[in-house]
Short mmCIF file of C-alpha atoms in Angstrom, two decimals:
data_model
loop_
_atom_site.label_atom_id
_atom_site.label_comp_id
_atom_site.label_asym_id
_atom_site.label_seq_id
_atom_site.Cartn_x
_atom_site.Cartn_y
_atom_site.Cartn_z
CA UNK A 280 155.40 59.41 8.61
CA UNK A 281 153.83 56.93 11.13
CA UNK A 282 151.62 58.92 12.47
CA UNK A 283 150.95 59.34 16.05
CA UNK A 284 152.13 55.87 17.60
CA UNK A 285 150.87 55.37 21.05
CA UNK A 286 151.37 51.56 23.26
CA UNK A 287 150.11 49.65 24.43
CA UNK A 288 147.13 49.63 22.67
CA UNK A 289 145.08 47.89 25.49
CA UNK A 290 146.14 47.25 28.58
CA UNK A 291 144.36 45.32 31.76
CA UNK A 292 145.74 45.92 35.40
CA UNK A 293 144.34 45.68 39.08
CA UNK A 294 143.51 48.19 41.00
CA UNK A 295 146.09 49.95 42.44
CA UNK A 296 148.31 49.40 40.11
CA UNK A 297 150.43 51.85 38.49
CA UNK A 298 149.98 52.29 34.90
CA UNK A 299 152.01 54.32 32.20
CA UNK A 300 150.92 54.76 28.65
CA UNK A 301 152.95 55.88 26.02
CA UNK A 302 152.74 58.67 23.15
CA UNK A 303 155.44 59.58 20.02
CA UNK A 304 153.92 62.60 18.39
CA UNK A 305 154.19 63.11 14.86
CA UNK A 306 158.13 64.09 14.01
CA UNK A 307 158.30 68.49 13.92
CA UNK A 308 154.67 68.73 15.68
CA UNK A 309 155.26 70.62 18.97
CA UNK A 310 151.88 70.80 20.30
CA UNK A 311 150.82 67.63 22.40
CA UNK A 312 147.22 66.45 23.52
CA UNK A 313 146.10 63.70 25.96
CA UNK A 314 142.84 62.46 26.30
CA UNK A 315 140.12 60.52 27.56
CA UNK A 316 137.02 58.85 26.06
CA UNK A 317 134.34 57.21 28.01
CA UNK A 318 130.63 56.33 27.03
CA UNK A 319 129.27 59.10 30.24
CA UNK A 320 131.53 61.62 29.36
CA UNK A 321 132.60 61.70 26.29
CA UNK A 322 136.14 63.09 24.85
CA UNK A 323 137.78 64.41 28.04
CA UNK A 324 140.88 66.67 27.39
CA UNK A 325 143.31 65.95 30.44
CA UNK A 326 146.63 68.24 29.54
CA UNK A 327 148.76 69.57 26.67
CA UNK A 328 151.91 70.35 26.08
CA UNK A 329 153.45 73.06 23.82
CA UNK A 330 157.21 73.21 23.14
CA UNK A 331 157.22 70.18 25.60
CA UNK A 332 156.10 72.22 28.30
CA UNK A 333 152.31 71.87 30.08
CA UNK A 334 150.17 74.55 29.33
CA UNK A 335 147.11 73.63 30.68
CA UNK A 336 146.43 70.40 32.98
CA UNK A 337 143.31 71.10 34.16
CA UNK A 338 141.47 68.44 32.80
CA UNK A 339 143.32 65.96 34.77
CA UNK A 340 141.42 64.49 36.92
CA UNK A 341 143.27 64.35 40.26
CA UNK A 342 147.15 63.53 41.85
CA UNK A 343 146.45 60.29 40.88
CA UNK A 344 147.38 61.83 37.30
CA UNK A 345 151.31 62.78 35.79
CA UNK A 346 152.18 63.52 32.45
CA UNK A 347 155.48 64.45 31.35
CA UNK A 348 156.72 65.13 28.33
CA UNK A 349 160.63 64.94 28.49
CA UNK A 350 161.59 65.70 24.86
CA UNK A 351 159.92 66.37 21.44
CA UNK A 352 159.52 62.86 20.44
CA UNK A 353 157.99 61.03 24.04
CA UNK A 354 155.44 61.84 26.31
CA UNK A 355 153.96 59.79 29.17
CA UNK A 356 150.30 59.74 31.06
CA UNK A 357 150.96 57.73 34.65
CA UNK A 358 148.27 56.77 36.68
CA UNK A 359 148.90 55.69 40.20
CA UNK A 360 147.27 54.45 41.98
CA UNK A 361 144.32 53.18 39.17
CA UNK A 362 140.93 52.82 39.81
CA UNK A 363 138.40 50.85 38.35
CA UNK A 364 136.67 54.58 37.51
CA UNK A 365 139.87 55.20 34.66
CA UNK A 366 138.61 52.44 32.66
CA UNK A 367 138.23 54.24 29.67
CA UNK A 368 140.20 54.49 26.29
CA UNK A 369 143.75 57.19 26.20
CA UNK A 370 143.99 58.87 23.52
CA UNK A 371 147.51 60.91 22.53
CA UNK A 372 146.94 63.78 19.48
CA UNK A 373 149.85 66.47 17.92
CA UNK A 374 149.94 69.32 15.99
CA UNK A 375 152.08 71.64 14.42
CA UNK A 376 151.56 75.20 16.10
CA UNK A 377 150.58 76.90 13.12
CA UNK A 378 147.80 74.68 12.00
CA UNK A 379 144.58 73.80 14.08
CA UNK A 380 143.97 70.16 12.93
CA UNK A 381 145.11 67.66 15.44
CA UNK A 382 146.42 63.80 14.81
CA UNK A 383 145.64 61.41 17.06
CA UNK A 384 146.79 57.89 17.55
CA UNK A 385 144.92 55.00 17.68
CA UNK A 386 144.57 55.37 21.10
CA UNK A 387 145.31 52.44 24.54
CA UNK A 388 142.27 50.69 26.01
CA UNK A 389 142.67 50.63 29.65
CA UNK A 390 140.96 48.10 31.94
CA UNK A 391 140.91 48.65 35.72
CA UNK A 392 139.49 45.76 37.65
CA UNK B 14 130.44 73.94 29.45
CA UNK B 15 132.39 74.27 26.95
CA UNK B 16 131.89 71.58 25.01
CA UNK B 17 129.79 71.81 21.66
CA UNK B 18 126.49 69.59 21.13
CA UNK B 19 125.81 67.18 18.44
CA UNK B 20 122.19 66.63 16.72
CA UNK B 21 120.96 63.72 16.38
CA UNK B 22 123.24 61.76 18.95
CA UNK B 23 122.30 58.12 16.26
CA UNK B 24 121.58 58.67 12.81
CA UNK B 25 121.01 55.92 10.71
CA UNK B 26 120.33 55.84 7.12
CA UNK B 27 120.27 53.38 3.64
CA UNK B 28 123.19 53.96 1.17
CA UNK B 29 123.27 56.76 -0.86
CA UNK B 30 120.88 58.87 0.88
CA UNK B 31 122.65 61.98 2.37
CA UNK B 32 123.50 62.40 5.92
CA UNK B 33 123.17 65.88 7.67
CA UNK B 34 124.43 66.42 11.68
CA UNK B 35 124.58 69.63 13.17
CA UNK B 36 126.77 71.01 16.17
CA UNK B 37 125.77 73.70 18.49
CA UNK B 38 128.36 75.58 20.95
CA UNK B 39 128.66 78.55 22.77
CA UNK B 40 131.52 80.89 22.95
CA UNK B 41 133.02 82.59 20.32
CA UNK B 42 135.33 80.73 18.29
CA UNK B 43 138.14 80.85 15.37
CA UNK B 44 137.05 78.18 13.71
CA UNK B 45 135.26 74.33 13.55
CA UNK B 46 136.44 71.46 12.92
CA UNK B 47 134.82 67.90 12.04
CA UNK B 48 136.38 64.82 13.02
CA UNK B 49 135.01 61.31 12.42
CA UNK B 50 136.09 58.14 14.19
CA UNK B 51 135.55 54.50 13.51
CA UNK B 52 134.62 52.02 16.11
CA UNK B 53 137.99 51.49 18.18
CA UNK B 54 140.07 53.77 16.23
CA UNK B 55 141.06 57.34 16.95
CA UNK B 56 139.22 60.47 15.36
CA UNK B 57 140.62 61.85 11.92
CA UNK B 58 140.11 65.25 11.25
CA UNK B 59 137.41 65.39 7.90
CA UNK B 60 137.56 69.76 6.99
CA UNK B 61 137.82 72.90 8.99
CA UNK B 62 135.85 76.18 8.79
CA UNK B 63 137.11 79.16 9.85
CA UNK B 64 135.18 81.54 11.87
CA UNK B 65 134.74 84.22 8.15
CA UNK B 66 133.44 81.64 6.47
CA UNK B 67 129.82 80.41 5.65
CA UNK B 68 130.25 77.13 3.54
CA UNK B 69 133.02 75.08 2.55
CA UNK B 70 133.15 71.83 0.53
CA UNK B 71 135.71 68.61 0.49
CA UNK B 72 134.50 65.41 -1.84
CA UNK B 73 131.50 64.84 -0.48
CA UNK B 74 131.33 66.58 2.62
CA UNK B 75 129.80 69.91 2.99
CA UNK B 76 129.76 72.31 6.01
CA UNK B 77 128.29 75.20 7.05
CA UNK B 78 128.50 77.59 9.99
CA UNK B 79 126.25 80.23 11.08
CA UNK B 80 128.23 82.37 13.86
CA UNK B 81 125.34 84.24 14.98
CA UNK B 82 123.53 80.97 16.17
CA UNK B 83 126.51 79.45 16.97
CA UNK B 84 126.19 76.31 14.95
CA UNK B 85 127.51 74.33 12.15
CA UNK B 86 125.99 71.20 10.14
CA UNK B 87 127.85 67.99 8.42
CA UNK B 88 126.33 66.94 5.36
CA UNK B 89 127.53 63.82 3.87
CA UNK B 90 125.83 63.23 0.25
CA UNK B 91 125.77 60.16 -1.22
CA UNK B 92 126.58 58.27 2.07
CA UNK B 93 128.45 54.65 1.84
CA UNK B 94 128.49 52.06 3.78
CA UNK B 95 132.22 52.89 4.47
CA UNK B 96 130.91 56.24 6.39
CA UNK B 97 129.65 54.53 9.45
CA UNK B 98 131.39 55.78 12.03
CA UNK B 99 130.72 58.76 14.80
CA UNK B 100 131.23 62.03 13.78
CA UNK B 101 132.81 65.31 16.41
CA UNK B 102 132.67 68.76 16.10
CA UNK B 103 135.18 70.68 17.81
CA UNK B 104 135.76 74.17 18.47
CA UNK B 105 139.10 76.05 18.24
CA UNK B 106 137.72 78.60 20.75
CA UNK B 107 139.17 82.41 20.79
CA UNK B 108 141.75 82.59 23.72
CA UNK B 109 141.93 79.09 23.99
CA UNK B 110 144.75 76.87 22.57
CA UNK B 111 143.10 73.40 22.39
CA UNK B 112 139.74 71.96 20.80
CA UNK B 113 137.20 71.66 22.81
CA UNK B 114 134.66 68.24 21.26
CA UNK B 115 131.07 67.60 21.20
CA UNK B 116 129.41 64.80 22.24
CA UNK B 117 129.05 63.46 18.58
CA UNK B 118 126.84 61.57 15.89
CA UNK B 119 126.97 57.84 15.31
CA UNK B 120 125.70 57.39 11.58
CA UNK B 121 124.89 53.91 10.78
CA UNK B 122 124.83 53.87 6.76
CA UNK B 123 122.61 50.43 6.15
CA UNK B 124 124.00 49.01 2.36
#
C-alpha cells in the first residue's frame, strides 16, 4: 500500500485565496483525521470522519473551514477565504476502526502571504 | 486541556547513550501511544501501551506507564544518529474516539 497520499505537498497562495488540500486514506481504513501543526500550537486536531461521516469538527477553527469527505477513498480540507494566520503544515491520518494507531501522510505545507 | 505534556521539550545527546522522555496527561485513558516524526515528514506511530499494562518493549524502545500519576516515559537505548527526530505522546482517551498529542521532544542524537 501507498500509504496515506496527501497533495500538494506545499502550497503558496495570497490571501484570500481559496485553498483545497487533498487526502487518500489508506485503502479499507474508515476512520479519517485532519490536522494542523504550527510551532505556537502544536498538533491541532481540526475534524474526523468515521464511515465517511464527521464525527467531531470542533477543532476547526472557524467558517472559513470545510471538510468533506465524499467517499472512502477522498477527503478534502477547503479554506476560504485564507489568512496569513493558516500558515501552518496539513496533515491527513487513517485508521482502521478496530485498531488505535493512526497513519498519516506526509503532510502539505501551506503558505499564506 | 486535553492535550498531554512532554519532558524535556529538547533533548540532546552523543550516540549510543540512551534517551529517556516522559509524557504527562490528565484524564483517564485506554491507552498511549508514541509517535516520532522527522523534520518535514509526518509522525509514525513507534508502540502502544494499553491502559493494563506497566511496561512494554519494541527493539530498542521501552515504555512505561504509571496510571495513577498519569504518565508514561520513552526510553530509547543505544540512541543513533538516525533517531533525531521529535517524539509525541498521544492519548486514546476513554469516551473519546481520536488521539489527543502532546507538545513533544526534539532529541538531537550528536554522532
Amino acid at each position: 500500500d501507498a500509504g496515506v497520499i496527501q497533495s500538494p505537498r506545499h502550497e503558496v497562495t495570497e490571501m484570500g485565496q481559496e485553498v483545497t488540500l487533498r487526502c487518500k486514506p489508506i485503502s479499507g481504513h474508515n476512520s479519517l483525521f485532519w490536522y494542523r501543526q504550527t510551532m505556537m500550537r502544536g498538533l491541532e486536531l481540526l475534524i474526523y470522519f468515521n464511515n465517511n461521516v464527521p464525527i467531531d469538527d470542533s477543532g476547526m477553527p472557524e467558517d472559513r473551514f470545510s471538510a468533506k469527505m465524499p467517499n472512502a477513498s477522498f477527503s478534502t480540507l477547503k479554506i476560504q477565504p485564507s489568512e496569513p494566520r493558516d500558515s501552518a503544515v496539513y496533515f491527513c491520518a487513517s485508521r482502521q476502526t478496530r485498531t488505535y494507531e493512526q497513519y498519516f501522510g506526509p503532510g502539505t505545507r501551506l503558505t499564506v502571504t | 486541556s486535553q492535550q498531554g505534556e512532554e519532558d524535556p521539550q529538547a533533548l540532546s545527546i552523543q550516540e549510543g547513550e540512551n534517551a529517556t522522555m516522559n509524557c504527562s496527561y490528565k484524564t483517564s485513558i485506554n491507552n498511549l501511544q508514541w509517535y516520532r516524526q522527522n523534520s518535514g515528514r509526518g509522525l509514525v506511530h513507534l508502540i502502544l501501551i494499553r491502559s493494563n499494562e506497566r511496561e512494554k518493549h519494541s527493539g530498542r524502545l521501552r515504555v512505561t506507564l504509571d496510571t495513577s500519576k498519569k504518565s508514561s516515559s520513552l526510553l530509547i537505548t543505544a540512541s543513533r544518529a538516525a533517531d533525531t527526530a521529535s517524539y509525541f505522546c498521544a492519548t486514546d482517551q476513554t469516551g473519546a474516539n481520536n488521539l489527543f498529542f502532546g507538545t513533544g521532544t526534539r532529541l538531537t542524537v550528536i554522532p
